[in-house]
Structures are given as C-alpha cells and as structure tokens.
mmCIF file of C-alpha atoms in Angstrom:
data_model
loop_
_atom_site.group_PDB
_atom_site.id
_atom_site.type_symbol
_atom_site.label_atom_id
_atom_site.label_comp_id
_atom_site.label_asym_id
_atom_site.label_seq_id
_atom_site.Cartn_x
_atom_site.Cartn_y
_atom_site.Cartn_z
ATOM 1 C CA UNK A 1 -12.706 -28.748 -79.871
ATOM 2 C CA UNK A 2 -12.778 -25.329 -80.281
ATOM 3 C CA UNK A 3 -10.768 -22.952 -78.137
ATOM 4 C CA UNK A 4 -12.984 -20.797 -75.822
ATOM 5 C CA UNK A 5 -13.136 -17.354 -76.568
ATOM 6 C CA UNK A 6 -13.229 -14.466 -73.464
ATOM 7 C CA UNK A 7 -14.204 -10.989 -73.293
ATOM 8 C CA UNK A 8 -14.380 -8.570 -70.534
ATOM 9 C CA UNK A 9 -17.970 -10.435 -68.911
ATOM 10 C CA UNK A 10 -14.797 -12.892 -67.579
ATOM 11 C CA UNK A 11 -12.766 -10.180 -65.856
ATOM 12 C CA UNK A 12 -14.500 -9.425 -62.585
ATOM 13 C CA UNK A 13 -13.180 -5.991 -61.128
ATOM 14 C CA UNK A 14 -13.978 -5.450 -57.619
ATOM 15 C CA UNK A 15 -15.433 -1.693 -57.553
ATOM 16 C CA UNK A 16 -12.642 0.823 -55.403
ATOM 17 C CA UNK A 17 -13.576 2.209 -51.817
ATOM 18 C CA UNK A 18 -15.478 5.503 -52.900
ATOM 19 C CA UNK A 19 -17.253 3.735 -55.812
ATOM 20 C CA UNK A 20 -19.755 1.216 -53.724
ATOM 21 C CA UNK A 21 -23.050 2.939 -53.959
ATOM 22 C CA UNK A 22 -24.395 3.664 -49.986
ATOM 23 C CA UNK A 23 -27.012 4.291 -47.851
ATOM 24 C CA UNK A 24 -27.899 6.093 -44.423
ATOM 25 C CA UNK A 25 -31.168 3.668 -43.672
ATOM 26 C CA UNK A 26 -30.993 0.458 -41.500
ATOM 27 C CA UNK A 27 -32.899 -2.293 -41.376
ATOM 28 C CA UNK A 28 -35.478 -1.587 -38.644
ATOM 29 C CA UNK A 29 -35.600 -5.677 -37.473
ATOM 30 C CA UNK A 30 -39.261 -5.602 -36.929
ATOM 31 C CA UNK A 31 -38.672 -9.246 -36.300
ATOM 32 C CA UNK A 32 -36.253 -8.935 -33.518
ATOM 33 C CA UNK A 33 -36.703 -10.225 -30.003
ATOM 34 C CA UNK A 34 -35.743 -8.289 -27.026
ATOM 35 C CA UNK A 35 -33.172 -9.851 -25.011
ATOM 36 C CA UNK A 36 -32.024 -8.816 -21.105
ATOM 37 C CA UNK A 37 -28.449 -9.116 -20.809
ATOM 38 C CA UNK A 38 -26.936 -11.610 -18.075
ATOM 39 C CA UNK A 39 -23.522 -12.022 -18.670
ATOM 40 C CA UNK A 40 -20.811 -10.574 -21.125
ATOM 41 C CA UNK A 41 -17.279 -12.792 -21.511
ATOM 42 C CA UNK A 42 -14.634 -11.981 -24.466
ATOM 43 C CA UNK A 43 -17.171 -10.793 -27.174
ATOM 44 C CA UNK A 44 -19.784 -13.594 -26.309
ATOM 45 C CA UNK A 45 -22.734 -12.012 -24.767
ATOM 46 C CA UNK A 46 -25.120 -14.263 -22.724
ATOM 47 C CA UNK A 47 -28.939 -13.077 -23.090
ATOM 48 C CA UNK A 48 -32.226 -13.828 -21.414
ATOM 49 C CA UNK A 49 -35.589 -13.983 -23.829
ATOM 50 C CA UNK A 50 -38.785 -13.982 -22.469
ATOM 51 C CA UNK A 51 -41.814 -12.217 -20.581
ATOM 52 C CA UNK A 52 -40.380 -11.776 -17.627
ATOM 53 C CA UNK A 53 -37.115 -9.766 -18.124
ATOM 54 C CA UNK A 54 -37.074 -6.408 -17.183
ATOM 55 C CA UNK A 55 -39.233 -3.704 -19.048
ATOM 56 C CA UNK A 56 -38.149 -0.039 -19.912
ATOM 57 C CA UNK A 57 -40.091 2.922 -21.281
ATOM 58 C CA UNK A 58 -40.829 2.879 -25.152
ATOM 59 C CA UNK A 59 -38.599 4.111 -26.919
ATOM 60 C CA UNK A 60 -38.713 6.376 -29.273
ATOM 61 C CA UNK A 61 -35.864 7.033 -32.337
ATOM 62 C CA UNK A 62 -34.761 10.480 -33.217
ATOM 63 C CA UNK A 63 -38.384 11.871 -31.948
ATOM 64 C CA UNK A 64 -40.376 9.560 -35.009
ATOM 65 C CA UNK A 65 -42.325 6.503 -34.851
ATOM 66 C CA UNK A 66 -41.303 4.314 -31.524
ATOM 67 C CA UNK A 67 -39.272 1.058 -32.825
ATOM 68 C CA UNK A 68 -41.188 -2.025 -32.095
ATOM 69 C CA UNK A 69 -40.118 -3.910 -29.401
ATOM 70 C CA UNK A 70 -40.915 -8.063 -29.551
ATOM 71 C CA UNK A 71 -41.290 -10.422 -26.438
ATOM 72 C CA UNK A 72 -40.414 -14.010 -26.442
ATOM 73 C CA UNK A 73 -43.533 -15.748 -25.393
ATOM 74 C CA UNK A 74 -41.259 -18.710 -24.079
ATOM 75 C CA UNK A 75 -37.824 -18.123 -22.357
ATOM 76 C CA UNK A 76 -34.935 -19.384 -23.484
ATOM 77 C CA UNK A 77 -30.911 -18.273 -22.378
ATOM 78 C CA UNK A 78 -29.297 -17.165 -25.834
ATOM 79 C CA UNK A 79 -25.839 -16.871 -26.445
ATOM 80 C CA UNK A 80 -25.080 -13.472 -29.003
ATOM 81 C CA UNK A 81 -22.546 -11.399 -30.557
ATOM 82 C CA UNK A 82 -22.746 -7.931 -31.846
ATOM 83 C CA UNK A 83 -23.676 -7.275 -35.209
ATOM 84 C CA UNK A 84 -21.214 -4.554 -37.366
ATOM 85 C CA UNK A 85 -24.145 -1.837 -37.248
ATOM 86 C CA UNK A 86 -23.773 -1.296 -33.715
ATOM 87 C CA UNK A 87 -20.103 0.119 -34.638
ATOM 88 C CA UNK A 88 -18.140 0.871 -30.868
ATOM 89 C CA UNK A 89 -21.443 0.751 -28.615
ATOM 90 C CA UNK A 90 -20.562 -0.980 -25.681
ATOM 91 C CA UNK A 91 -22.730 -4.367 -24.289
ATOM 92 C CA UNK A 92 -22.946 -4.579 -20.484
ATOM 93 C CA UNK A 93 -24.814 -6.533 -17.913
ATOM 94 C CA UNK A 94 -28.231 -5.113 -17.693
ATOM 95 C CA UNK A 95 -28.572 -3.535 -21.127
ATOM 96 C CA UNK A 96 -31.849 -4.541 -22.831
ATOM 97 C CA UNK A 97 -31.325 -5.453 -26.861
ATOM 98 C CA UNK A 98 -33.000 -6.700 -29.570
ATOM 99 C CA UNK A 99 -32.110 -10.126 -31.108
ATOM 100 C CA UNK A 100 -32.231 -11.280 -34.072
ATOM 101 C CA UNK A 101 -30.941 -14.999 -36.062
ATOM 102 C CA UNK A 102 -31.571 -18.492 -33.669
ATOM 103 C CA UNK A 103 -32.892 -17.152 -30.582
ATOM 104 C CA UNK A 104 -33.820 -20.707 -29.948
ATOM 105 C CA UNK A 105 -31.533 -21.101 -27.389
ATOM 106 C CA UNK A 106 -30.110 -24.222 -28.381
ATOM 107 C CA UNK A 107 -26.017 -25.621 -27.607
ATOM 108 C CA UNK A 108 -23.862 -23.795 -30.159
ATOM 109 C CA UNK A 109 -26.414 -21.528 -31.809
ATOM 110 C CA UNK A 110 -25.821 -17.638 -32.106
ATOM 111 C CA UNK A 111 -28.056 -14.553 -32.257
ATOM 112 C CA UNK A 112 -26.592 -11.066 -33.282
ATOM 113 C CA UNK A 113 -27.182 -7.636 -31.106
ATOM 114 C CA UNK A 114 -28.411 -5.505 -33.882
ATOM 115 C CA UNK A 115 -29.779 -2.879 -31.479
ATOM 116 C CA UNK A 116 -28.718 -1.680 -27.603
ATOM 117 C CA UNK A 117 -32.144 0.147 -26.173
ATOM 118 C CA UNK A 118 -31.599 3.505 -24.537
ATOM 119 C CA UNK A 119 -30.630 3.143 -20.883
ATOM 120 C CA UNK A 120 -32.112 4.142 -17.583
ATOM 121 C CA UNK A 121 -28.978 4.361 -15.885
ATOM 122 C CA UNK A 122 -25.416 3.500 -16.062
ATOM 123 C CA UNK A 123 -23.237 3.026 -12.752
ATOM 124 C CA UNK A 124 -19.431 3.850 -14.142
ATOM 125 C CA UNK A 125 -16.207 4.205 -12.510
ATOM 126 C CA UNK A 126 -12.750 5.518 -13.832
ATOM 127 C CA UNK A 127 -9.550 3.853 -13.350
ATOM 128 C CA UNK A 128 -8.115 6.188 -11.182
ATOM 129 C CA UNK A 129 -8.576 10.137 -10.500
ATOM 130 C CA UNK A 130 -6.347 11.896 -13.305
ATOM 131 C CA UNK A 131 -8.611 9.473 -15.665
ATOM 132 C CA UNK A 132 -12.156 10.917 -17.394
ATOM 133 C CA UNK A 133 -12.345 8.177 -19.211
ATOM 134 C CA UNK A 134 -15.901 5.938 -18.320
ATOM 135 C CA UNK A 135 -15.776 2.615 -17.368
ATOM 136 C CA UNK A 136 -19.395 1.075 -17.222
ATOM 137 C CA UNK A 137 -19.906 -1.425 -14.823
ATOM 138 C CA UNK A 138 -23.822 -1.960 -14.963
ATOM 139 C CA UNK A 139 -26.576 -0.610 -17.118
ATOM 140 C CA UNK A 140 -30.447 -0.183 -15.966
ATOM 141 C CA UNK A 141 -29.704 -0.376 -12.137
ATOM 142 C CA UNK A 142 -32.132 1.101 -9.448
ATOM 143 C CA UNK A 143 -30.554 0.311 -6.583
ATOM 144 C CA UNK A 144 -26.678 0.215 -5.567
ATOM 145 C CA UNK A 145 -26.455 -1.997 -2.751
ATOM 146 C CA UNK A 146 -22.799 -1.338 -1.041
ATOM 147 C CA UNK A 147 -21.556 -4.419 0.552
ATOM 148 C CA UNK A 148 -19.097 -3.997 3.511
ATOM 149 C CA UNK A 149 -17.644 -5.966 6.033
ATOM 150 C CA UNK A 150 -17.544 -4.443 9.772
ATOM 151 C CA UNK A 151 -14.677 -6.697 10.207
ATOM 152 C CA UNK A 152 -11.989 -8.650 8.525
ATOM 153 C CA UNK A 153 -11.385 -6.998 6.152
ATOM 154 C CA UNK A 154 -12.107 -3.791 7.995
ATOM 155 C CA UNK A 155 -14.370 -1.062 7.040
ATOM 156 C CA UNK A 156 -13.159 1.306 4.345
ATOM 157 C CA UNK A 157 -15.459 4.397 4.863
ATOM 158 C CA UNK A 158 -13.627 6.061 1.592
ATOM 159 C CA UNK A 159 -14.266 3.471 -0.382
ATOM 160 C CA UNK A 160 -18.048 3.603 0.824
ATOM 161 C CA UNK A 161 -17.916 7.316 0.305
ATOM 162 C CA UNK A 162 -16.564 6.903 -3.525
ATOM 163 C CA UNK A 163 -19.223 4.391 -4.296
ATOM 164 C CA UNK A 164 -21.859 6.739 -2.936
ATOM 165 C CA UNK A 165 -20.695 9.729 -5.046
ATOM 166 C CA UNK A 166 -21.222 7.069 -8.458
ATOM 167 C CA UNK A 167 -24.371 6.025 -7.143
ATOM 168 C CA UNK A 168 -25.694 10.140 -7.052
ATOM 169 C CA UNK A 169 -23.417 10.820 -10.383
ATOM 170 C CA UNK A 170 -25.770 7.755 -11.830
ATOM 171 C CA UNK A 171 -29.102 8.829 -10.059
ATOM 172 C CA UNK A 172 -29.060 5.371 -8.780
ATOM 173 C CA UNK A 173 -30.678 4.999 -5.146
ATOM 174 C CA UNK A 174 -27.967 3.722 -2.413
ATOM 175 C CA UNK A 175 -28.125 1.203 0.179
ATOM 176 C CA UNK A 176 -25.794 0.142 2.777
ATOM 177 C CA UNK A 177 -25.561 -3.685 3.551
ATOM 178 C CA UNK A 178 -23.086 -4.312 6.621
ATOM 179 C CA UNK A 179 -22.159 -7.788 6.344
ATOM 180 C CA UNK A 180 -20.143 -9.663 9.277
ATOM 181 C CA UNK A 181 -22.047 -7.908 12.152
ATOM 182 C CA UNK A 182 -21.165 -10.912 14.475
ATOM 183 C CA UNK A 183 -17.413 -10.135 15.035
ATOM 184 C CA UNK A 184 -18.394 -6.028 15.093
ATOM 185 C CA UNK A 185 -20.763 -3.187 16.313
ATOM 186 C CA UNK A 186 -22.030 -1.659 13.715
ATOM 187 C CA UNK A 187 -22.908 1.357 15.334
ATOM 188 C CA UNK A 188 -20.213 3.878 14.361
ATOM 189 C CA UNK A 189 -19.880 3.098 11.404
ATOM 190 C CA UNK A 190 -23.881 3.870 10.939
ATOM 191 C CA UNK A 191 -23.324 7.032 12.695
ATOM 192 C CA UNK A 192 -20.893 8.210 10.004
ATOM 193 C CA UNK A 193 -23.802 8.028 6.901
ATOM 194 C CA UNK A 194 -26.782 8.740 9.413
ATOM 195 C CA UNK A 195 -26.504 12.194 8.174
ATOM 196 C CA UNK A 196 -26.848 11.458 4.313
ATOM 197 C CA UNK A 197 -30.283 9.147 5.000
ATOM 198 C CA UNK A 198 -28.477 6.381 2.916
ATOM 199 C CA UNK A 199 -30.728 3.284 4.458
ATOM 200 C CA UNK A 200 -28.514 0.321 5.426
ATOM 201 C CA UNK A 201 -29.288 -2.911 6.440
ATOM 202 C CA UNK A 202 -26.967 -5.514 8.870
ATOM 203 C CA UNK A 203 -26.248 -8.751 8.438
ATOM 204 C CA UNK A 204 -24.762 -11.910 10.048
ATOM 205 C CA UNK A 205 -23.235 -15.447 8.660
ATOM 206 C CA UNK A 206 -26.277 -17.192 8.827
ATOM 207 C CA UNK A 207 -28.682 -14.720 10.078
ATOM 208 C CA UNK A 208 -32.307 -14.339 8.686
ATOM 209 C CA UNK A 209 -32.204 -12.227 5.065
ATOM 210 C CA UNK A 210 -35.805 -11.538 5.201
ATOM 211 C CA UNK A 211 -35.428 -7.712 4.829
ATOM 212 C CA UNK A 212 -32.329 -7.897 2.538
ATOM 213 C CA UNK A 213 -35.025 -9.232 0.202
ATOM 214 C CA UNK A 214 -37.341 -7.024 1.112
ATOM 215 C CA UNK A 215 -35.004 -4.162 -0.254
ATOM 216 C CA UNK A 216 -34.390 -6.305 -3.442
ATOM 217 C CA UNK A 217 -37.773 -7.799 -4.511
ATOM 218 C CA UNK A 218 -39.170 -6.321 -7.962
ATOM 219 C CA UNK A 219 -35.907 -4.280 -8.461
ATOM 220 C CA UNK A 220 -32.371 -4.357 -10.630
ATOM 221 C CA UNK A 221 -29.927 -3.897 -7.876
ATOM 222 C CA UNK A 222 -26.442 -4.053 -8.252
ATOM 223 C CA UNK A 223 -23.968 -5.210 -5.678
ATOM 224 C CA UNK A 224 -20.466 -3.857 -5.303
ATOM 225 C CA UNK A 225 -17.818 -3.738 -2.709
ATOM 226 C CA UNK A 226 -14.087 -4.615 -2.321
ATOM 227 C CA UNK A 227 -12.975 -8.245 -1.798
ATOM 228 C CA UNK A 228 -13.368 -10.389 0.957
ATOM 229 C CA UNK A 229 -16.728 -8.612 2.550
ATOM 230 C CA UNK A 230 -18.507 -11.712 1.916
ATOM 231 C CA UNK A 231 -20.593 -10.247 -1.104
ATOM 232 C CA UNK A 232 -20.307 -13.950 -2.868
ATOM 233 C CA UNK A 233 -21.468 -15.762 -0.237
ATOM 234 C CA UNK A 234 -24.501 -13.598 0.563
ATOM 235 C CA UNK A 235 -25.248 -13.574 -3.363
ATOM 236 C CA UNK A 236 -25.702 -17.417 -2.939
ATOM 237 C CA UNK A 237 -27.984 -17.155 -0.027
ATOM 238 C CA UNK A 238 -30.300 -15.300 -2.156
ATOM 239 C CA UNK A 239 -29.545 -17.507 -4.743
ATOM 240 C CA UNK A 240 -29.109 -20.757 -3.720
ATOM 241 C CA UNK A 241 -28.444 -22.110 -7.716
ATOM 242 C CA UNK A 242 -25.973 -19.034 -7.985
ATOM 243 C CA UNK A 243 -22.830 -21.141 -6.614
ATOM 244 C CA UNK A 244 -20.433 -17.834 -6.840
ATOM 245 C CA UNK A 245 -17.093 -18.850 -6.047
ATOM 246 C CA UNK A 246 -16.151 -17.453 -2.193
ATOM 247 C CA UNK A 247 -12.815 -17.391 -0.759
ATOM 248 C CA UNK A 248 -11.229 -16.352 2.694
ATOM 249 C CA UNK A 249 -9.495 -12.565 3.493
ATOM 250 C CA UNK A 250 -5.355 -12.924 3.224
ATOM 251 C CA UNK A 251 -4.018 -12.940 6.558
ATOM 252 C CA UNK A 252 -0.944 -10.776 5.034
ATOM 253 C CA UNK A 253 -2.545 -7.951 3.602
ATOM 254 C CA UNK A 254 -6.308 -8.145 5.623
ATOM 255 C CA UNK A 255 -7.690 -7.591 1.928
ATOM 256 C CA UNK A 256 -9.978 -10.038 0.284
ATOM 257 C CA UNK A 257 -8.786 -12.267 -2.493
ATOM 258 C CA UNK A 258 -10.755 -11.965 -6.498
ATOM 259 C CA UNK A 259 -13.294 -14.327 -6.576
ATOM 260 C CA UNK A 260 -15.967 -13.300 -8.875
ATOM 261 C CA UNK A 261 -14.013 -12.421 -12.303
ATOM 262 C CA UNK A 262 -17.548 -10.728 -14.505
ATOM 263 C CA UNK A 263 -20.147 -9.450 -13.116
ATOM 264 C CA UNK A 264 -23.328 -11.495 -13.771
ATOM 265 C CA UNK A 265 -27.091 -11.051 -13.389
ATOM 266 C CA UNK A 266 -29.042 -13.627 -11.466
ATOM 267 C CA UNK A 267 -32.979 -13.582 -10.739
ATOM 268 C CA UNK A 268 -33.961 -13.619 -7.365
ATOM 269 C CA UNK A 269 -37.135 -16.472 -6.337
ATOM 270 C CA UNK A 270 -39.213 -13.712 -5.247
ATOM 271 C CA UNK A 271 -38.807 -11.440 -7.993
ATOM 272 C CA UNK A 272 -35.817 -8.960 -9.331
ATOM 273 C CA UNK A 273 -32.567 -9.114 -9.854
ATOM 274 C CA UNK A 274 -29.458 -8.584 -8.251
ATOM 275 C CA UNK A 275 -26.101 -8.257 -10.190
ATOM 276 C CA UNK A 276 -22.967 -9.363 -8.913
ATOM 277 C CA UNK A 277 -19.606 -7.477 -9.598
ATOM 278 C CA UNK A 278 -16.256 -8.565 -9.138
ATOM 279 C CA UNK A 279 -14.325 -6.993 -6.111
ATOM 280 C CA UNK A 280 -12.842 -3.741 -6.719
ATOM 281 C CA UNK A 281 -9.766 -2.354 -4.930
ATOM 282 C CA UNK A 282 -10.175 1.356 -6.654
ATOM 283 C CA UNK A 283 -12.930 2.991 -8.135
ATOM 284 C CA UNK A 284 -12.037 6.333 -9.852
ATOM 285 C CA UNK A 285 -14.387 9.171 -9.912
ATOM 286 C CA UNK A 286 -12.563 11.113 -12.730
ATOM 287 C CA UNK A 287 -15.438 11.363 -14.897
ATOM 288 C CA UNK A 288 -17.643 12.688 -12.252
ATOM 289 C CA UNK A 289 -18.841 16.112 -12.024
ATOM 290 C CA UNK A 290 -18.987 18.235 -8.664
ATOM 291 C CA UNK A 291 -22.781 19.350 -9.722
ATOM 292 C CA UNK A 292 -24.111 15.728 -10.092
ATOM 293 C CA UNK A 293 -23.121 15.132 -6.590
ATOM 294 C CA UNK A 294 -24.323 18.193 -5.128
ATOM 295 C CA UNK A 295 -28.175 17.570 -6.678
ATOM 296 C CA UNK A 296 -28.187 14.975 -4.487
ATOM 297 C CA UNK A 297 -28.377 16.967 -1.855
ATOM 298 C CA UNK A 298 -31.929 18.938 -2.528
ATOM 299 C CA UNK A 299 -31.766 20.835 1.175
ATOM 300 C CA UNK A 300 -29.039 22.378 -0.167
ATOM 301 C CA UNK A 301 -29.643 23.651 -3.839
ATOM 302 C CA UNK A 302 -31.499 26.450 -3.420
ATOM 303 C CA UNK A 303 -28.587 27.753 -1.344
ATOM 304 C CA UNK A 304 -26.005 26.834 -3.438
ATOM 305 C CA UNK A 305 -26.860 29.632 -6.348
ATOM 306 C CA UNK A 306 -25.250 32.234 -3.963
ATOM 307 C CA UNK A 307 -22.164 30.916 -4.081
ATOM 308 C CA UNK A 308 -19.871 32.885 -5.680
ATOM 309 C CA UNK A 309 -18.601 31.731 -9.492
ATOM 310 C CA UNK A 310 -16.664 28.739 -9.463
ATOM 311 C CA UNK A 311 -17.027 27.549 -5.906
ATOM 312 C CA UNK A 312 -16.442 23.959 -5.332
ATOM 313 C CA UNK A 313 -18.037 24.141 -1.763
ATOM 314 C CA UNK A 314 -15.804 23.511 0.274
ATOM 315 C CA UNK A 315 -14.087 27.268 1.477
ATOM 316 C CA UNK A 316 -14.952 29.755 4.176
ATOM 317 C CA UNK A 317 -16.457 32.026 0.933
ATOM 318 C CA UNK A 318 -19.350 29.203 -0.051
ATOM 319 C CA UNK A 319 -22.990 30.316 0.964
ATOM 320 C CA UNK A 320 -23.364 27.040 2.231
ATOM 321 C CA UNK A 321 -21.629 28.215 5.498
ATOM 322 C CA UNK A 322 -24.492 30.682 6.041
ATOM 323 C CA UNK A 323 -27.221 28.848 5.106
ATOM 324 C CA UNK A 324 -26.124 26.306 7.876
ATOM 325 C CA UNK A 325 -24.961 29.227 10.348
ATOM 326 C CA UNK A 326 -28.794 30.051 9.803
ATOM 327 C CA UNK A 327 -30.245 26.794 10.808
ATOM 328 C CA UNK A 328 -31.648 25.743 7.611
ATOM 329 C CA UNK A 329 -29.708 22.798 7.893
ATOM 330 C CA UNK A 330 -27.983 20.599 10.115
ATOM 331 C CA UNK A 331 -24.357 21.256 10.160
ATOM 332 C CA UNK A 332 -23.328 17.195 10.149
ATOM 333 C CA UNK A 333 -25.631 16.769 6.873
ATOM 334 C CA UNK A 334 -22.876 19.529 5.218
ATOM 335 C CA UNK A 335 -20.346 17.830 6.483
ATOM 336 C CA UNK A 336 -21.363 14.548 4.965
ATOM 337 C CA UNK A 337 -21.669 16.260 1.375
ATOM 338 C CA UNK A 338 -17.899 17.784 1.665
ATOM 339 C CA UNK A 339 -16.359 14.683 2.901
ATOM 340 C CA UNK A 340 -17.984 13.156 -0.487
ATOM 341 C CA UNK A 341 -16.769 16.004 -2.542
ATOM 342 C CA UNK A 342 -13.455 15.817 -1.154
ATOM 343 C CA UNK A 343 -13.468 12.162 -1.971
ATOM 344 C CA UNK A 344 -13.288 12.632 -5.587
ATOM 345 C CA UNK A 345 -9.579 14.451 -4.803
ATOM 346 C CA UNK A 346 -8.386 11.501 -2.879
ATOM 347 C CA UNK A 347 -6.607 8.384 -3.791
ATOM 348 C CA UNK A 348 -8.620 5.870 -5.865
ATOM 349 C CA UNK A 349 -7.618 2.536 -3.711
ATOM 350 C CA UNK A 350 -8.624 4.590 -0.528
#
C-alpha cells in the first residue's frame, strides 16, 4: 500500500478576525410572521401568531420601501428566542416582532426574533432617583390603569403621583381604578386628582366590573400598582382562565406580599388586552424629563415660555404664578402639576 501523500489542500487555516470578508445588508425575512409578545422569562420569549393580535402603523425602514409585515392566518402560542442580528435590543411584553423558523406552535419547537417593530409607546421606570438608566416595563400600551387599594394596604398618593408622571413621560393615557371601596370612602382620595381630569373608576370584592371593561375593551392597557391592592385578583375577574396567583397584605408591615413575578399579557373575552405587572414598591423617575411632564398640562404651555431660563416651575419667579393670579387657570389644577414635579425629587419607595 502506498503511503498517502499531503499537501497544503489538507491544512485547513481558519482565516484571522479582520480577514472574513463582510457585509452591511440583512436578510429582509420576507417570510417572517409577525408575532405579539405575551410573556418574556430568562431569554425564552412567549409569542402570539395570528389575525387578531394587535396592529401598529406600517412601518417604514430608514425612510425606503416599508418592510413587509406577514399575518398568521391561524393562531398558534410560539415559544422564541432572539436571533444574534438583533444585537442588545431589548424584548418586552407588548412588543410586536417578526418570526421566523417553526412558528407551528408545537411542544418544544423554537422560532427566532429576527426583527422588534418600532414602538408606540414604552412605559419605563428607573430604579431609584439618582438613576437615568431606563427600565422598560411594557411596550405598545394605551392606557395605564393605576390600581390602588383605599384600604389595607392604605393609599399611597406618591406612589399614584410617580406612576402618573411615567404615564405623561410615555404619552400613555391614565386611569385610576380604586379597588377595596367596601372597607373605605373613596371620596378624598378622588378629590386629590379631580384637578388633573385623570378618570378613575371604583371598585368592590365582588361588585359588578361592567365599566372596568368598558374602559378596557379594544385597548392595550397595562396594570400597575404596589402589592397587596388586589390587582391579581381583579385581573382574574376579567379573566377568569388567567388564575394569577393572589395573596393576603402582611399584618406586620400593612404592605402587600409579591405575587405576580413577570408581567404577562392576557386577552380580555370582549376584546383587548390588559397586561399584568408584578407589584412594585419603588418606581424611579430618573430618566424623566421636567418638559415631558409639563406637556401634559396644555392649559399651561402657552404660559410657560415666559418663564425665565431654566425655571423648573416651582418658585415665586415662574410665570405660572401670574397666569393663575390672572384667572386663566384654576389655582388647584397648578397645584396638581407641582406636586407631580416635585415627585420626581422625592424618595422612590414613597
């Protein structure tokens, strides 16, 4: 037998870093299928396919040709990860993305994200004050619905005040839901926000949740509020195959014990969808700016450019004063607007 002879075809050398010839274009996944997201748990990202998830404008890349966008025809839960192209974008509850691999939905299949469509909104909140760095929480809300209890735990009008300020930082419309009304009045405590025009709506254990749904029907609402205020157990009245773990307030502390552990989208029987959020005992506002919160107030914007440079609205000097002094506003509705901008100076857990 002759010996075999070898020349350098047998030596494979893998090419250095710089040598690997590359390319700017992507793969524009024509064939992928958009994909709402429900649920994201330690890098495995639940999706829903099909007609019915919610829609968002086209969208259009870098100003050129809008990227197709492909609808299941049947629907189908699919369990994805994120594919290497999408580098360090973030995947949260309510983003809409495209799909692509088994979408079939079957028990241990897996899609890959290879594309995150722009969003509509995006309700963040920062770990504490001294912190600018953004936490998302929910992507593609319309609605923030604030849950708090009137009683046990008690009423935390900072808290409410925070969440307002990141629902005008994330032009997301607020709403007030007062859960627990049969141990307390709710009536101060609606007298407080009366001047801001925030709607609210009361509820009872076991009272009728007709206009709760009203306010939720054909819209992405998110609910948040701290622990205990009974956000679970309304979440599976509206959703009676939602079966959200619930658990009583401490009788130590009078604060609500962590139930919920990731937030989660579920869709409502009448239409829309509401997304749970675990409890939250702070919610920083460092990343929010004083002018977001201020064009929520539109009485008062038109005013506001004759305040002198660097005014943060809240001194004898602000044109504000005037403008009130003059009756072209009511004094309680200014009021309101500092007590939110002061809010972003106070303690995070407040």
């Amino acid at each position: 037998m002759r010996k075999r002879e070898y020349d350098e075809d047998d030596v494979r050398i893998r090419p250095g870093k710089g040598s690997r010839p590359r390319t700017r274009l992507r793969p524009a996944h024509e064939e992928a299928v958009e994909g709402f997201v429900v649920a994201v748990d330690r890098g495995r990202i639940t999706c829903l396919i099909g007609p019915d998830i919610p829609a968002l404008p086209p969208l259009v890349d870098d100003g050129e040709a809008p990227i197709p966008r492909r609808r299941s025809a049947g629907t189908a839960v699919v369990v994805a990860m994120k594919a290497r192209e999408l580098g360090r974008k973030g995947i949260v509850v309510g983003d809409l993305v495209a799909l692509v691999g088994d979408v079939s939905g079957r028990p241990d299949t897996l899609a890959r994200i290879v594309r995150r469509e722009a969003r509509r909104s995006m309700l963040r909140r920062s770990a504490d004050d001294n912190d600018e760095v953004e936490r998302p929480i929910v992507a593609n809300a319309d609605q923030l619905v604030i849950v708090t209890a009137l009683a046990d735990p008690e009423p935390r009008p900072r808290m409410i005040d925070r969440m307002l300020v990141a629902a005008f930082d994330a032009d997301i419309e607020p709403l007030l839901c007062l859960t627990k009304a049969d141990l307390a009045s709710p009536d101060s405590l609606v007298a407080q926000y009366e001047p801001l025009g925030v709607p609210y709506l009361v509820v009872r254990r076991g009272g009728d949740l007709s206009e709760v749904r009203d306010h939720l029907v054909n819209r992405v609402s998110v609910l948040v509020g701290h622990s205990g205020v009974g956000k679970s157990t309304l979440v599976n009245a509206l959703v009676p195959t939602a079966a959200r773990a619930v658990s009583d307030v401490n009788a130590v502390t009078g604060r609500g014990r962590h139930t919920s552990t990731s937030a989660v989208a579920l869709e409502l029987p009448e239409g829309g969808w509401i997304i749970d959020t675990p409890g939250v005992r702070s919610f920083g506002l460092g990343h929010v700016e004083m002018e977001n919160v201020l064009v929520a107030f539109p009485d008062f914007n038109e005013a506001a450019v004759n305040c002198p440079k660097g005014c943060n609205h809240l001194g004898e000097d602000c044109a504000l004063n005037a403008f009130v002094a003059e009756g072209n506003a009511e004094p309680a509705r200014l009021e309101s607007l500092r007590r939110l901008l002061l809010s972003r100076e106070g303690n995070a857990e407040e």
